[in-house]
mmCIF file of C-alpha atoms in Angstrom:
data_model
loop_
_atom_site.group_PDB
_atom_site.id
_atom_site.type_symbol
_atom_site.label_atom_id
_atom_site.label_comp_id
_atom_site.label_asym_id
_atom_site.label_seq_id
_atom_site.Cartn_x
_atom_site.Cartn_y
_atom_site.Cartn_z
ATOM 1 C CA MET A 113 -103.834 150.158 -110.103
ATOM 2 C CA GLN A 114 -106.413 147.705 -111.424
ATOM 3 C CA THR A 115 -106.303 145.123 -114.194
ATOM 4 C CA THR A 116 -108.895 145.572 -116.919
ATOM 5 C CA PRO A 117 -111.137 142.457 -116.952
ATOM 6 C CA ALA A 118 -111.660 142.514 -120.705
ATOM 7 C CA THR A 119 -108.031 142.449 -121.819
ATOM 8 C CA GLY A 120 -106.076 141.433 -118.738
ATOM 9 C CA TYR A 121 -103.508 144.220 -119.009
ATOM 10 C CA THR A 122 -102.659 146.740 -116.307
ATOM 11 C CA PRO A 123 -103.087 150.352 -117.468
ATOM 12 C CA SER A 124 -100.527 152.984 -116.644
ATOM 13 C CA PRO A 125 -101.343 155.721 -114.113
ATOM 14 C CA ASN A 126 -101.779 158.179 -116.999
ATOM 15 C CA THR A 127 -104.472 156.075 -118.665
ATOM 16 C CA PRO A 128 -107.817 157.928 -118.455
ATOM 17 C CA GLU A 129 -110.822 156.254 -116.933
ATOM 18 C CA PRO A 130 -113.013 154.674 -119.635
ATOM 19 C CA VAL A 131 -116.110 156.651 -120.512
ATOM 20 C CA LEU A 132 -118.260 153.561 -121.014
ATOM 21 C CA THR A 133 -117.803 149.988 -119.840
ATOM 22 C CA LEU A 134 -119.772 147.466 -121.875
ATOM 23 C CA LEU A 135 -119.002 144.497 -119.634
ATOM 24 C CA PRO A 136 -122.127 143.290 -117.780
ATOM 25 C CA GLU A 137 -122.214 143.426 -114.018
ATOM 26 C CA LYS A 138 -121.745 140.054 -112.362
ATOM 27 C CA GLY A 139 -122.817 138.663 -109.034
ATOM 28 C CA THR A 140 -123.563 141.299 -106.458
ATOM 29 C CA SER A 141 -121.358 143.962 -108.019
ATOM 30 C CA TYR A 142 -124.434 145.978 -108.952
ATOM 31 C CA LEU A 143 -125.181 146.398 -105.229
ATOM 32 C CA GLY A 144 -121.781 147.951 -104.658
ATOM 33 C CA HIS A 145 -122.163 150.241 -107.657
ATOM 34 C CA ALA A 146 -125.571 151.392 -106.457
ATOM 35 C CA TRP A 147 -124.217 152.087 -102.981
ATOM 36 C CA GLN A 148 -121.297 153.991 -104.483
ATOM 37 C CA ASP A 149 -123.761 156.051 -106.528
ATOM 38 C CA LEU A 150 -125.651 157.023 -103.374
ATOM 39 C CA LEU A 151 -122.429 157.960 -101.568
ATOM 40 C CA SER A 152 -121.230 160.023 -104.518
ATOM 41 C CA GLY A 153 -124.551 161.823 -104.640
ATOM 42 C CA MET A 154 -124.363 162.674 -100.935
ATOM 43 C CA LYS A 155 -120.871 164.104 -101.441
ATOM 44 C CA LEU A 156 -122.420 166.469 -103.984
ATOM 45 C CA ALA A 157 -125.228 167.477 -101.611
ATOM 46 C CA ARG A 158 -124.322 171.151 -101.905
ATOM 47 C CA LEU A 159 -124.672 170.985 -105.678
ATOM 48 C CA GLY A 160 -128.011 169.187 -105.379
ATOM 49 C CA ALA A 161 -129.310 171.825 -102.960
ATOM 50 C CA THR A 162 -128.175 174.611 -105.296
ATOM 51 C CA LEU A 163 -129.896 172.996 -108.277
ATOM 52 C CA GLY A 164 -133.103 172.542 -106.289
ATOM 53 C CA TRP A 165 -133.029 176.194 -105.229
ATOM 54 C CA LEU A 166 -132.403 177.224 -108.836
ATOM 55 C CA ASP A 167 -135.410 175.192 -109.982
ATOM 56 C CA ILE A 168 -137.642 177.132 -107.591
ATOM 57 C CA LYS A 169 -136.263 180.463 -108.814
ATOM 58 C CA LEU A 170 -136.747 179.560 -112.467
ATOM 59 C CA ARG A 171 -140.235 178.145 -111.905
ATOM 60 C CA TYR A 172 -141.527 181.441 -110.511
ATOM 61 C CA ARG A 173 -139.395 183.807 -112.563
ATOM 62 C CA GLY A 174 -141.378 186.883 -113.521
ATOM 63 C CA SER A 175 -144.005 186.314 -110.819
ATOM 64 C CA ILE A 176 -144.672 189.047 -108.265
ATOM 65 C CA LEU A 177 -145.256 186.785 -105.268
ATOM 66 C CA GLY A 178 -143.314 183.837 -106.627
ATOM 67 C CA PRO A 179 -143.698 180.659 -104.531
ATOM 68 C CA PHE A 180 -145.643 182.625 -101.938
ATOM 69 C CA TRP A 181 -148.657 182.043 -104.180
ATOM 70 C CA LEU A 182 -148.591 178.586 -102.600
ATOM 71 C CA THR A 183 -148.779 180.194 -99.158
ATOM 72 C CA ALA A 184 -151.740 182.317 -100.183
ATOM 73 C CA SER A 185 -153.619 179.421 -101.790
ATOM 74 C CA THR A 186 -153.028 177.213 -98.744
ATOM 75 C CA ALA A 187 -154.295 179.951 -96.420
ATOM 76 C CA VAL A 188 -157.452 180.421 -98.495
ATOM 77 C CA MET A 189 -158.086 176.665 -98.602
ATOM 78 C CA VAL A 190 -157.672 176.319 -94.847
ATOM 79 C CA ALA A 191 -159.969 179.256 -94.136
ATOM 80 C CA ALA A 192 -162.651 178.000 -96.535
ATOM 81 C CA MET A 193 -162.574 174.318 -95.619
ATOM 82 C CA GLY A 194 -161.837 174.584 -91.918
ATOM 83 C CA VAL A 195 -165.045 176.234 -90.798
ATOM 84 C CA LEU A 196 -167.214 174.257 -93.235
ATOM 85 C CA TYR A 197 -165.900 170.793 -92.363
ATOM 86 C CA ALA A 198 -165.833 171.577 -88.647
ATOM 87 C CA TYR A 199 -169.542 172.380 -88.911
ATOM 88 C CA LEU A 200 -170.344 169.297 -91.031
ATOM 89 C CA MET A 201 -168.478 166.921 -88.715
ATOM 90 C CA ASN A 202 -169.677 168.688 -85.558
ATOM 91 C CA MET A 203 -166.150 169.355 -84.308
ATOM 92 C CA ASP A 204 -164.703 172.210 -82.312
ATOM 93 C CA VAL A 205 -163.165 174.631 -84.813
ATOM 94 C CA HIS A 206 -160.425 175.552 -82.316
ATOM 95 C CA LYS A 207 -159.212 171.962 -82.379
ATOM 96 C CA TYR A 208 -160.089 171.037 -85.952
ATOM 97 C CA LEU A 209 -158.571 173.992 -87.808
ATOM 98 C CA PRO A 210 -154.973 173.428 -86.566
ATOM 99 C CA PHE A 211 -155.370 169.725 -87.348
ATOM 100 C CA LEU A 212 -156.628 170.465 -90.864
ATOM 101 C CA THR A 213 -153.965 173.087 -91.553
ATOM 102 C CA LEU A 214 -151.069 170.814 -90.648
ATOM 103 C CA SER A 215 -152.654 167.874 -92.481
ATOM 104 C CA LEU A 216 -153.149 169.818 -95.722
ATOM 105 C CA VAL A 217 -149.600 171.190 -95.642
ATOM 106 C CA LEU A 218 -148.098 167.755 -95.030
ATOM 107 C CA TRP A 219 -150.276 166.134 -97.691
ATOM 108 C CA GLY A 220 -149.305 168.846 -100.152
ATOM 109 C CA PHE A 221 -145.685 167.871 -99.603
ATOM 110 C CA VAL A 222 -146.534 164.187 -100.081
ATOM 111 C CA GLY A 223 -148.410 164.879 -103.310
ATOM 112 C CA SER A 224 -145.729 167.117 -104.799
ATOM 113 C CA THR A 225 -143.001 164.653 -103.854
ATOM 114 C CA LEU A 226 -144.714 161.662 -105.440
ATOM 115 C CA GLN A 227 -145.829 163.449 -108.603
ATOM 116 C CA ASP A 228 -142.500 165.213 -109.041
ATOM 117 C CA GLY A 229 -140.667 161.963 -108.357
ATOM 118 C CA CYS A 230 -142.204 160.301 -111.419
ATOM 119 C CA THR A 231 -140.310 162.691 -113.713
ATOM 120 C CA THR A 232 -137.074 162.892 -111.727
ATOM 121 C CA PHE A 233 -134.923 161.231 -114.388
ATOM 122 C CA THR A 234 -136.959 161.974 -117.508
ATOM 123 C CA SER A 235 -136.831 165.713 -116.811
ATOM 124 C CA ALA A 236 -133.038 165.479 -116.402
ATOM 125 C CA ALA A 237 -132.506 163.425 -119.570
ATOM 126 C CA GLY A 238 -130.257 166.038 -121.186
ATOM 127 C CA LEU A 239 -127.982 166.195 -118.164
ATOM 128 C CA ILE A 240 -127.899 162.412 -117.806
ATOM 129 C CA HIS A 241 -126.853 161.974 -121.450
ATOM 130 C CA SER A 242 -124.228 164.705 -121.391
ATOM 131 C CA ALA A 243 -122.485 164.381 -118.023
ATOM 132 C CA ARG A 244 -121.332 161.603 -115.696
ATOM 133 C CA ILE A 245 -123.278 162.539 -112.583
ATOM 134 C CA PRO A 246 -124.566 160.150 -109.918
ATOM 135 C CA TYR A 247 -128.240 159.385 -110.397
ATOM 136 C CA SER A 248 -128.828 160.041 -106.724
ATOM 137 C CA LEU A 249 -127.903 163.693 -107.291
ATOM 138 C CA HIS A 250 -131.032 164.154 -109.419
ATOM 139 C CA VAL A 251 -133.089 162.578 -106.625
ATOM 140 C CA LEU A 252 -131.504 164.903 -104.079
ATOM 141 C CA ARG A 253 -132.278 167.864 -106.338
ATOM 142 C CA ALA A 254 -135.972 166.933 -106.514
ATOM 143 C CA THR A 255 -136.116 166.332 -102.749
ATOM 144 C CA VAL A 256 -134.645 169.739 -101.970
ATOM 145 C CA ARG A 257 -137.027 171.355 -104.442
ATOM 146 C CA ASN A 258 -140.059 169.889 -102.674
ATOM 147 C CA LEU A 259 -138.695 170.730 -99.228
ATOM 148 C CA LEU A 260 -138.360 174.367 -100.290
ATOM 149 C CA THR A 261 -141.946 174.286 -101.525
ATOM 150 C CA LEU A 262 -143.006 172.890 -98.140
ATOM 151 C CA ALA A 263 -141.128 175.680 -96.368
ATOM 152 C CA HIS A 264 -143.317 178.288 -98.065
ATOM 153 C CA ASN A 265 -146.425 176.751 -96.472
ATOM 154 C CA ILE A 266 -144.989 176.584 -92.955
ATOM 155 C CA PRO A 267 -145.994 180.214 -92.151
ATOM 156 C CA VAL A 268 -149.652 179.246 -92.559
ATOM 157 C CA VAL A 269 -149.248 176.543 -89.907
ATOM 158 C CA VAL A 270 -147.419 178.928 -87.584
ATOM 159 C CA VAL A 271 -150.102 181.617 -87.875
ATOM 160 C CA VAL A 272 -152.960 179.164 -87.257
ATOM 161 C CA PHE A 273 -151.213 177.572 -84.276
ATOM 162 C CA LEU A 274 -150.488 180.980 -82.746
ATOM 163 C CA TRP A 275 -154.036 182.188 -83.372
ATOM 164 C CA PHE A 276 -155.597 179.191 -81.627
ATOM 165 C CA ARG A 277 -152.791 178.983 -79.038
ATOM 166 C CA VAL A 278 -151.834 175.400 -79.818
ATOM 167 C CA ALA A 279 -148.720 174.378 -77.899
ATOM 168 C CA PRO A 280 -146.718 171.554 -79.506
ATOM 169 C CA SER A 281 -145.285 168.795 -77.325
ATOM 170 C CA TRP A 282 -141.577 169.359 -77.900
ATOM 171 C CA SER A 283 -139.629 166.099 -77.739
ATOM 172 C CA TRP A 284 -136.991 164.131 -79.615
ATOM 173 C CA THR A 285 -139.702 162.406 -81.637
ATOM 174 C CA MET A 286 -140.340 165.607 -83.589
ATOM 175 C CA GLY A 287 -136.788 165.675 -84.930
ATOM 176 C CA ALA A 288 -136.854 161.938 -85.595
ATOM 177 C CA ALA A 289 -140.158 162.259 -87.456
ATOM 178 C CA CYS A 290 -138.855 165.095 -89.651
ATOM 179 C CA ALA A 291 -135.700 163.113 -90.433
ATOM 180 C CA LEU A 292 -137.796 160.066 -91.363
ATOM 181 C CA TRP A 293 -139.949 162.225 -93.630
ATOM 182 C CA ILE A 294 -136.899 163.533 -95.500
ATOM 183 C CA PHE A 295 -135.435 160.048 -95.825
ATOM 184 C CA ASP A 296 -138.699 158.531 -97.046
ATOM 185 C CA SER A 297 -139.226 161.363 -99.531
ATOM 186 C CA PHE A 298 -135.765 160.689 -100.961
ATOM 187 C CA MET A 299 -136.433 156.963 -101.316
ATOM 188 C CA ALA A 300 -139.928 157.486 -102.746
ATOM 189 C CA THR A 301 -138.545 159.949 -105.297
ATOM 190 C CA LEU A 302 -135.880 157.436 -106.303
ATOM 191 C CA LEU A 303 -138.408 154.616 -106.609
ATOM 192 C CA LEU A 304 -140.916 156.577 -108.674
ATOM 193 C CA GLY A 305 -138.122 158.079 -110.748
ATOM 194 C CA ILE A 306 -137.050 154.603 -111.846
ATOM 195 C CA LEU A 307 -140.598 153.425 -112.508
ATOM 196 C CA GLY A 308 -141.479 156.671 -114.278
ATOM 197 C CA ALA A 309 -138.460 156.367 -116.557
ATOM 198 C CA ARG A 310 -139.367 152.803 -117.544
ATOM 199 C CA PHE A 311 -143.166 153.132 -117.696
ATOM 200 C CA ARG A 312 -144.620 156.467 -118.827
ATOM 201 C CA ASP A 313 -148.018 155.459 -117.427
ATOM 202 C CA VAL A 314 -146.754 155.889 -113.865
ATOM 203 C CA PRO A 315 -147.444 159.671 -113.472
ATOM 204 C CA PRO A 316 -151.207 159.459 -114.232
ATOM 205 C CA ILE A 317 -151.492 156.324 -112.095
ATOM 206 C CA VAL A 318 -149.852 158.096 -109.159
ATOM 207 C CA ALA A 319 -152.064 161.159 -109.629
ATOM 208 C CA SER A 320 -155.223 159.034 -109.605
ATOM 209 C CA THR A 321 -154.062 157.037 -106.589
ATOM 210 C CA LEU A 322 -153.308 160.209 -104.633
ATOM 211 C CA GLN A 323 -156.848 161.450 -105.202
ATOM 212 C CA ILE A 324 -158.233 158.273 -103.656
ATOM 213 C CA LEU A 325 -155.767 158.254 -100.751
ATOM 214 C CA PHE A 326 -156.578 161.884 -99.969
ATOM 215 C CA PHE A 327 -160.068 160.843 -98.868
ATOM 216 C CA VAL A 328 -159.111 157.456 -97.393
ATOM 217 C CA THR A 329 -156.258 158.800 -95.253
ATOM 218 C CA PRO A 330 -157.253 160.935 -92.240
ATOM 219 C CA ILE A 331 -156.546 164.331 -93.789
ATOM 220 C CA LEU A 332 -159.936 166.049 -93.793
ATOM 221 C CA TRP A 333 -161.256 163.901 -90.964
ATOM 222 C CA ALA A 334 -159.720 163.000 -87.627
ATOM 223 C CA PRO A 335 -158.845 159.345 -86.867
ATOM 224 C CA GLU A 336 -160.894 159.378 -83.670
ATOM 225 C CA LEU A 337 -164.059 159.715 -85.759
ATOM 226 C CA MET A 338 -163.689 155.995 -86.497
ATOM 227 C CA LYS A 339 -165.396 154.331 -83.572
ATOM 228 C CA THR A 340 -164.181 150.853 -84.571
ATOM 229 C CA GLY A 341 -161.447 149.501 -86.825
ATOM 230 C CA GLN A 342 -158.863 152.218 -86.257
ATOM 231 C CA ASP A 343 -156.109 149.585 -86.404
ATOM 232 C CA TRP A 344 -156.894 149.060 -90.072
ATOM 233 C CA LEU A 345 -155.583 152.563 -90.726
ATOM 234 C CA LEU A 346 -152.074 151.251 -90.119
ATOM 235 C CA LEU A 347 -152.334 149.438 -93.450
ATOM 236 C CA ASP A 348 -152.324 152.854 -95.091
ATOM 237 C CA PRO A 349 -148.614 153.756 -95.397
ATOM 238 C CA PHE A 350 -149.370 157.477 -95.207
ATOM 239 C CA PHE A 351 -151.340 157.352 -91.966
ATOM 240 C CA PRO A 352 -148.474 156.498 -89.555
ATOM 241 C CA LEU A 353 -146.220 158.870 -91.469
ATOM 242 C CA MET A 354 -148.719 161.692 -90.920
ATOM 243 C CA GLU A 355 -149.325 160.807 -87.304
ATOM 244 C CA ILE A 356 -145.681 160.830 -86.151
ATOM 245 C CA VAL A 357 -145.479 164.487 -87.187
ATOM 246 C CA ARG A 358 -149.041 165.614 -86.565
ATOM 247 C CA THR A 359 -149.626 164.387 -83.017
ATOM 248 C CA PRO A 360 -146.570 166.052 -81.391
ATOM 249 C CA PHE A 361 -147.363 169.378 -83.058
ATOM 250 C CA THR A 362 -151.038 169.306 -82.103
ATOM 251 C CA GLY A 363 -150.229 168.161 -78.569
ATOM 252 C CA ASP A 364 -152.022 164.821 -78.852
ATOM 253 C CA ILE A 365 -150.805 161.466 -77.548
ATOM 254 C CA VAL A 366 -149.122 159.183 -80.089
ATOM 255 C CA ASN A 367 -150.526 155.674 -80.386
ATOM 256 C CA THR A 368 -147.939 153.057 -79.404
ATOM 257 C CA ALA A 369 -148.349 151.260 -82.745
ATOM 258 C CA ILE A 370 -147.730 154.358 -84.875
ATOM 259 C CA TRP A 371 -143.936 154.469 -84.727
ATOM 260 C CA PRO A 372 -143.412 150.713 -85.352
ATOM 261 C CA ALA A 373 -145.756 150.940 -88.335
ATOM 262 C CA ALA A 374 -143.982 154.019 -89.723
ATOM 263 C CA LEU A 375 -140.565 152.377 -89.337
ATOM 264 C CA ALA A 376 -141.815 149.136 -90.900
ATOM 265 C CA TRP A 377 -143.204 150.942 -93.957
ATOM 266 C CA SER A 378 -139.980 152.941 -94.230
ATOM 267 C CA ALA A 379 -137.824 149.802 -94.019
ATOM 268 C CA GLY A 380 -139.889 148.086 -96.717
ATOM 269 C CA LEU A 381 -139.634 151.133 -98.962
ATOM 270 C CA THR A 382 -135.870 151.332 -98.460
ATOM 271 C CA VAL A 383 -135.150 147.674 -99.177
ATOM 272 C CA PHE A 384 -137.357 147.523 -102.252
ATOM 273 C CA THR A 385 -136.102 150.832 -103.657
ATOM 274 C CA PHE A 386 -132.430 150.031 -103.178
ATOM 275 C CA ALA A 387 -132.825 146.569 -104.729
ATOM 276 C CA LEU A 388 -134.641 148.043 -107.728
ATOM 277 C CA PHE A 389 -132.124 150.879 -108.098
ATOM 278 C CA ALA A 390 -129.189 148.487 -107.920
ATOM 279 C CA ARG A 391 -130.689 146.277 -110.605
ATOM 280 C CA MET A 392 -131.914 148.996 -112.973
ATOM 281 C CA ARG A 393 -129.325 151.737 -112.467
ATOM 282 C CA ALA A 394 -127.300 150.793 -115.545
ATOM 283 C CA ARG A 395 -130.399 150.988 -117.749
ATOM 284 C CA LEU A 396 -131.688 154.401 -116.699
ATOM 285 C CA ALA A 397 -129.670 156.261 -119.324
ATOM 286 C CA TYR A 398 -131.359 154.221 -122.056
ATOM 287 C CA TRP A 399 -134.869 154.764 -120.727
ATOM 288 C CA VAL A 400 -134.898 158.567 -120.411
#
């Protein structure tokens, strides 16, 4: 039983929890409230997964192939670009096509996560205004939605790898890399959701930035094509994130600096996102 700070009286056990508390947060209390929001959202993980699955069903309602249109479009893009770029860059198509396929699928997940993350809270404005639900649940919903979209492109990777007989190097790093991808996608969605709710210019800025990063990051071209200055690629936050997944699956050797760089970028993203979420969480309902 707690004493209400505003009046100093102790409510009875039958007193309902207040719907809205107008007292400002003091000290570091906002950190605890943000952490509690994240924990509450994780407890509702099943609900978030169900909502994400429902979003996919509603998005492709009435379509014959549904989300498998993404699979078909990815397969056509790989077939069209793989042979052409392998010829232009004078690379062996048996090695380049699996690399390109996995890179395009992973980058598609990155692009959909970042662009979808900008509207995480604005698209759920009605639910935020009508129900007391942890904000992290909306982030979890968007993350699951993008993971399901990624899953529909996995068959393209499997077919290409089987066709060219590429044997992945199975190790614990593959599971760790996938877990880091899911965690980073959650934090990136939360970060862009906050920024997108406050500044409506964020979605076009993110879309323009992704177009530039698509050509700067080794997606269409292999990192070994850079004869000098490969270490500068570590300044691109997407490069180590791509490499920790791509190299084990393609059977290549991971550079020793890749994992420290990926963990450093992930740690920076986590600290900055949590600090911003803790500070701005109470204002999200007024921004959407």
